[in-house]
Coordinates of C-alpha atoms in Angstrom, one line a residue:
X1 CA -11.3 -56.4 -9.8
X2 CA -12.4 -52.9 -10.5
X3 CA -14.2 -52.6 -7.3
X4 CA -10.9 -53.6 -5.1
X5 CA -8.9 -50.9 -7.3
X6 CA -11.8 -47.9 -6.5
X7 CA -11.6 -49.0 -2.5
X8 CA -7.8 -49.3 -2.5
X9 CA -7.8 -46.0 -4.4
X10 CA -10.3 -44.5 -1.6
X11 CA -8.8 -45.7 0.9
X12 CA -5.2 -44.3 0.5
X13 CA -6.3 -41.0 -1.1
X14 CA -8.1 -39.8 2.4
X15 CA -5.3 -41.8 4.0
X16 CA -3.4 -39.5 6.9
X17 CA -0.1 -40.4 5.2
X18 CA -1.1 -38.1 2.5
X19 CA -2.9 -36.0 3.5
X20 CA 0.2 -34.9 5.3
X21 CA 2.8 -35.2 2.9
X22 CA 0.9 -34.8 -0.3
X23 CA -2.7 -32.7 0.2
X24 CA -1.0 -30.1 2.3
X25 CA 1.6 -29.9 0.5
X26 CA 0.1 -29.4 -3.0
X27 CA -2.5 -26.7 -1.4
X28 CA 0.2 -24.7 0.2
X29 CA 1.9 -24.9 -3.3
X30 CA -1.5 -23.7 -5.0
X31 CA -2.3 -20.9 -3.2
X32 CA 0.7 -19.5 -2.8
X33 CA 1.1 -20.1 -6.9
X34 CA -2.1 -18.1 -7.7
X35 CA -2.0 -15.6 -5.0
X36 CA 1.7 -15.0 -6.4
X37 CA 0.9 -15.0 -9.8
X38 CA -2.4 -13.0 -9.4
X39 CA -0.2 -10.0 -8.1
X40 CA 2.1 -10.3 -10.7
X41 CA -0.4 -10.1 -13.0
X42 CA -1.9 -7.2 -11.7
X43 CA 1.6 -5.3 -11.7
X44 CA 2.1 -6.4 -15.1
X45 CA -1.5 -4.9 -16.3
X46 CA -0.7 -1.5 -14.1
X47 CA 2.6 -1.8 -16.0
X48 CA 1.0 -1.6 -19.0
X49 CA -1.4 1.6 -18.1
X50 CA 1.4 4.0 -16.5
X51 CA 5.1 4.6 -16.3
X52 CA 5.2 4.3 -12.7
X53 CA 6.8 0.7 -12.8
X54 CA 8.2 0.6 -16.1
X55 CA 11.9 1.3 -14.2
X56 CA 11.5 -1.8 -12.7
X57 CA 10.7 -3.9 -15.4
X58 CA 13.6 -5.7 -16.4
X59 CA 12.6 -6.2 -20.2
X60 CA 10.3 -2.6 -19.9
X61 CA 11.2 -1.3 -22.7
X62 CA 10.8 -4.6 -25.3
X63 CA 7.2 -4.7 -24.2
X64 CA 6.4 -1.2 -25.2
X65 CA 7.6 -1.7 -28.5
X66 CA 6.2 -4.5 -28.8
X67 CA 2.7 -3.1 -27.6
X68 CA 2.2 -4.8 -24.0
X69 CA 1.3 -8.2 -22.9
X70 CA -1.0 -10.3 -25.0
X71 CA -3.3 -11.1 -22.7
X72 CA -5.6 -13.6 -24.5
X73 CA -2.1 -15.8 -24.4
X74 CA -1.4 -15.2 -20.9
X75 CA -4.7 -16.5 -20.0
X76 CA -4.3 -19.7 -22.2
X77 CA -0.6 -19.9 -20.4
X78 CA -2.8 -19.5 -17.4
X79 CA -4.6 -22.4 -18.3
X80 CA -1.5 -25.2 -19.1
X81 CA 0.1 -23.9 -15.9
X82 CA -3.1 -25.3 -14.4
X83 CA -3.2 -28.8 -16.2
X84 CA 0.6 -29.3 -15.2
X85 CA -0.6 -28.8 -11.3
X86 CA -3.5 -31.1 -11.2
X87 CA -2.5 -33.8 -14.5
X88 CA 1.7 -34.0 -13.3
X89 CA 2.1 -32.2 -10.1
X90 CA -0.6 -34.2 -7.9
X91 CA -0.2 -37.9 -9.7
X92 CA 3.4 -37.4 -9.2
X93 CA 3.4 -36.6 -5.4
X94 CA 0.9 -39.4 -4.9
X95 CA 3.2 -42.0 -6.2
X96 CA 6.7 -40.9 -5.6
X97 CA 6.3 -39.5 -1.3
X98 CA 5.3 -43.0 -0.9
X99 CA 7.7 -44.9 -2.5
X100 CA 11.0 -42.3 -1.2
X101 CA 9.5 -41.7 2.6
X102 CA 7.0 -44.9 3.4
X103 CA 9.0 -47.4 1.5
X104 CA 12.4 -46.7 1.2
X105 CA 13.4 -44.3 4.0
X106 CA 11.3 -46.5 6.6
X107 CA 13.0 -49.8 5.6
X108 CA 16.7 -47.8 5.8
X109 CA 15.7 -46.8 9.3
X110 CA 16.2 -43.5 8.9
X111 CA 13.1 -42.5 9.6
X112 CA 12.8 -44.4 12.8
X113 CA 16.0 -43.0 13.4
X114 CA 14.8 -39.3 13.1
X115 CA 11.3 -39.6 15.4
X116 CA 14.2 -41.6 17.9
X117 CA 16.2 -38.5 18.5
X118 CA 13.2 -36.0 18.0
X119 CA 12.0 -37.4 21.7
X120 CA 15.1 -37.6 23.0
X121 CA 15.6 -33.5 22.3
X122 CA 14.1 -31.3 24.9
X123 CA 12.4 -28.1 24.6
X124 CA 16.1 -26.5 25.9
X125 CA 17.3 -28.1 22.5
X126 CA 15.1 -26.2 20.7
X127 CA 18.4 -24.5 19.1
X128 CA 19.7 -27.4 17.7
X129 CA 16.3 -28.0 15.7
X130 CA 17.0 -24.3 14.8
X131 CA 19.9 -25.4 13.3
X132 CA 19.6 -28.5 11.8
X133 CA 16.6 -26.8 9.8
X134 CA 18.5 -24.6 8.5
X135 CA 21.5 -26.6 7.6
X136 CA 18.7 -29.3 5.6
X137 CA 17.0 -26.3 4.0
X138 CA 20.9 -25.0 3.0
X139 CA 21.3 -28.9 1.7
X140 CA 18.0 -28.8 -0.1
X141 CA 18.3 -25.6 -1.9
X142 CA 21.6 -26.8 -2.9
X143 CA 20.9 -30.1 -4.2
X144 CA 17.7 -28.7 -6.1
X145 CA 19.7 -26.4 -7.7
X146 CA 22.5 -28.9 -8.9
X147 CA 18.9 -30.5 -10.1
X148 CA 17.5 -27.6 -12.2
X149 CA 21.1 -26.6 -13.5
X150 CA 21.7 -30.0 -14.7
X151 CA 18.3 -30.8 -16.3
X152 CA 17.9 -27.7 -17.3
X153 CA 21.6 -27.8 -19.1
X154 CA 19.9 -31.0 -20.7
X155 CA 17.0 -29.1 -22.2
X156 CA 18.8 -27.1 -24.0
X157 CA 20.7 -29.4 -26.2
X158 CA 19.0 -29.5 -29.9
X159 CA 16.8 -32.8 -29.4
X160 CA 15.4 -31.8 -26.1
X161 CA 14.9 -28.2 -26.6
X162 CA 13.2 -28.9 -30.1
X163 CA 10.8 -31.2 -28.6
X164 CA 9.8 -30.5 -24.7
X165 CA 11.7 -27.0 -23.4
X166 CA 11.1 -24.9 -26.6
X167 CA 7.2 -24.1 -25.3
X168 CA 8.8 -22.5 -22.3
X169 CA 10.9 -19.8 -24.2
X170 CA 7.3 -18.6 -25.8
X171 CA 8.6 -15.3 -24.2
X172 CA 11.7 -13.5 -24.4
X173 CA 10.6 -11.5 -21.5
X174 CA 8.7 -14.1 -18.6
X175 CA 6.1 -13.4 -16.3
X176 CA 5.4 -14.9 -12.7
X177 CA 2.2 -17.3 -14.1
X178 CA 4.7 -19.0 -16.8
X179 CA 6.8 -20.6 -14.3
X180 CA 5.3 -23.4 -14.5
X181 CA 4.3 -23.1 -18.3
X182 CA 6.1 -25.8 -19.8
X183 CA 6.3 -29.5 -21.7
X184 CA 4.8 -32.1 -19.1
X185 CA 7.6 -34.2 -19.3
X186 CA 9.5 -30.5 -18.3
X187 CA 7.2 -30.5 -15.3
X188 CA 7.8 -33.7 -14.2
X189 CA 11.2 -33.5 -14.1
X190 CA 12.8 -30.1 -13.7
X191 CA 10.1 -28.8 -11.4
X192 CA 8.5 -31.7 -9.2
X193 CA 10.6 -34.5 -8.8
X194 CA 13.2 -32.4 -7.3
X195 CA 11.5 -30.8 -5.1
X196 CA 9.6 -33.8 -3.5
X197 CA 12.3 -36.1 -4.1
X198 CA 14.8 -34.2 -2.0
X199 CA 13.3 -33.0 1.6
X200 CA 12.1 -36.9 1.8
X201 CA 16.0 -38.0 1.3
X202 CA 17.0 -35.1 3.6
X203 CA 14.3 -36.8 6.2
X204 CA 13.0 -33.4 6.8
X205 CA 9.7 -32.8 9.5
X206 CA 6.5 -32.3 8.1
X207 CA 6.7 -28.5 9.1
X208 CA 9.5 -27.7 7.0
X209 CA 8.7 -29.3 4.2
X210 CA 6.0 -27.0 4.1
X211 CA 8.3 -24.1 4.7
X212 CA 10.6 -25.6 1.7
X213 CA 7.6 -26.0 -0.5
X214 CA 6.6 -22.4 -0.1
X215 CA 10.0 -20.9 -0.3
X216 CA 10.9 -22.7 -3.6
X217 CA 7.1 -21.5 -5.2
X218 CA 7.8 -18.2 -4.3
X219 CA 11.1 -18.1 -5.8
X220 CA 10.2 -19.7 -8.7
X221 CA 7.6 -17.2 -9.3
X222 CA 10.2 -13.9 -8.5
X223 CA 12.4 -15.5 -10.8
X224 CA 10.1 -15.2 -13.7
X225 CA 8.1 -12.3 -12.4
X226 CA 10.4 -10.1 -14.6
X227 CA 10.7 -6.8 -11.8
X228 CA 14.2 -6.4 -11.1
X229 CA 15.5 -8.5 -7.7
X230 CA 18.3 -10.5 -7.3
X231 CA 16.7 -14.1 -9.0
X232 CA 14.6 -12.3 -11.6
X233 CA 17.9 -10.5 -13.1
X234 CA 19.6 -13.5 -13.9
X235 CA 17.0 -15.3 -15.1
X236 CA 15.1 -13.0 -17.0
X237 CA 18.7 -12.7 -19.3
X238 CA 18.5 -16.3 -19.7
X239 CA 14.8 -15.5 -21.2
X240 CA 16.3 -12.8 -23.4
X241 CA 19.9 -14.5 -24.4
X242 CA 18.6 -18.3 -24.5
X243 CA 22.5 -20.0 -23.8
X244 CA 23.5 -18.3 -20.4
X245 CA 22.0 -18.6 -16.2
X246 CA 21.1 -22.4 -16.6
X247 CA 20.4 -21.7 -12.8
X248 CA 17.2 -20.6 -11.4
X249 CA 17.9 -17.6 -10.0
X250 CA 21.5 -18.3 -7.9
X251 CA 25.0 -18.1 -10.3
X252 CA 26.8 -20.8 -8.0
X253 CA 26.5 -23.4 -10.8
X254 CA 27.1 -21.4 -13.6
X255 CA 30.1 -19.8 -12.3
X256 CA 31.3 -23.3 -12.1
X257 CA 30.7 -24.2 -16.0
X258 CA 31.2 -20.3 -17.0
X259 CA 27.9 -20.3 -18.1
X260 CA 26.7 -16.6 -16.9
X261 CA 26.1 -13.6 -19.2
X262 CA 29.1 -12.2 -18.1
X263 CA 31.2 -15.4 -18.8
X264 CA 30.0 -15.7 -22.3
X265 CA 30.7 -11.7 -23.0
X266 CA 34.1 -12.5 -22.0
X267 CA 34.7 -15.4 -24.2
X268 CA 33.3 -13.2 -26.7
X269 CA 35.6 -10.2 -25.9
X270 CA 38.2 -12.2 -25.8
X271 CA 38.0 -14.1 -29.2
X272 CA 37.6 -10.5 -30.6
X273 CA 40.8 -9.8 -29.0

């Protein structure tokens, strides 16, 4: 019995199927997670060491009162960041791509469907491609934000922040390397699932789901980085403030619930008033 599991287990883990949609994948994510995060952490230890950057810190001047980064902890954040890629990250993708894109979407046709109508386009149609990309990648983003809003909303009721989202908010001020420092169960669902789950619905190609996989890393990691852009604003206050920008990054959802920082200043004002 055990020797059928280890050759079925061989067999499908050099299998081309995944090696496409799950080996690829995953490295992309990897590199560009460490590269990322190696940068950041060498702006954050030039941070430390001059003034030059401290403008652009968004949280610059809690971490010099508060003496810099501690860097023995960032390591050992380092270092669960890790476990969540290789324990979570790669089981995950090896048994949910199958199930949503070999199983499910092939037996609905819409695959077939999809590979039909990529032969039937011409190179002189190369502008609908174009466009259809971007309109899935507009889809995704928006459907894997609904995702993170919602779950993340979750977390942050009593029960579930007590007992998986708490280890995330270590920090009041985040750096890149933490965004994926979190509760495995976290992992699983606030930052995998949706982001496998949804170019497979979406039928995307192979080459853009690559695209989407790198786009969504390197937002998650300017999002936490904690220098001033448009992502890292909103969510470092979420970092600081704890109960405002559920979103990662984009306000659509939480203008929706009121749940930005300006929102709950206004409520605030207002009861004042």
């Amino acid at each position: 019995m055990f020797g059928l599991v280890k050759e079925w287990v061989s067999i499908n883990l050099a299998s081309s199927f995944l090696k496409k949609y799950v080996w690829i994948p995953f490295a992309i994510h990897f590199v560009v997670y460490w590269s990322g995060s190696g940068l950041a952490a060498l702006a954050d230890r030039y941070f430390e060491k001059n003034d030059l950057l401290e403008k652009y810190k968004i949280q610059g001047d809690l971490l010099k009162r508060s003496g810099g980064f501690d860097w023995s902890k960032y390591y050992r954040n380092s270092l669960i960041c890790l476990k969540n890629q290789l324990l979570v990250t790669i089981p995950t993708m090896i048994l949910i791509v199958p199930i949503f894109r070999e199983i499910l979407l092939t037996n609905l046709g819409l695959i077939d469907w999809i590979e039909s109508t990529a032969v039937k386009l011409s190179i002189n149609d190369l502008w609908i491609w174009i466009v259809l990309s971007i309109i899935q990648l507009f889809m995704a983003y928006m459907l894997e934000s609904a995702c993170f809003y919602y779950v993340h909303r979750m977390l942050h009721r009593p029960w579930w922040y007590k007992r998986v989202h708490k280890i995330h908010h270590e920090w009041r001020a985040p750096v890149a390397v933490r965004a994926l420092y979190s509760h495995p169960f976290e992992h699983f669902a606030g930052n995998v699932l949706p982001v496998i789950v949804i170019p497979c619905l979406l039928g995307m190609n192979i080459y853009l789901i690559y695209l989407w996989i790198t786009i969504g890393t390197i937002n998650s990691l300017v999002a936490h980085s904690g220098f001033k852009s448009i992502t890292a604003d909103s969510h470092d206050e979420h970092h600081k403030y704890f109960n405002c920008n559920y979103g990662l990054g984009e306000e659509g959802f939480d203008w929706f619930h009121s749940t930005r920082l300006i929102d709950k200043k206004r409520i605030l004002q207002t009861d004042k008033n």
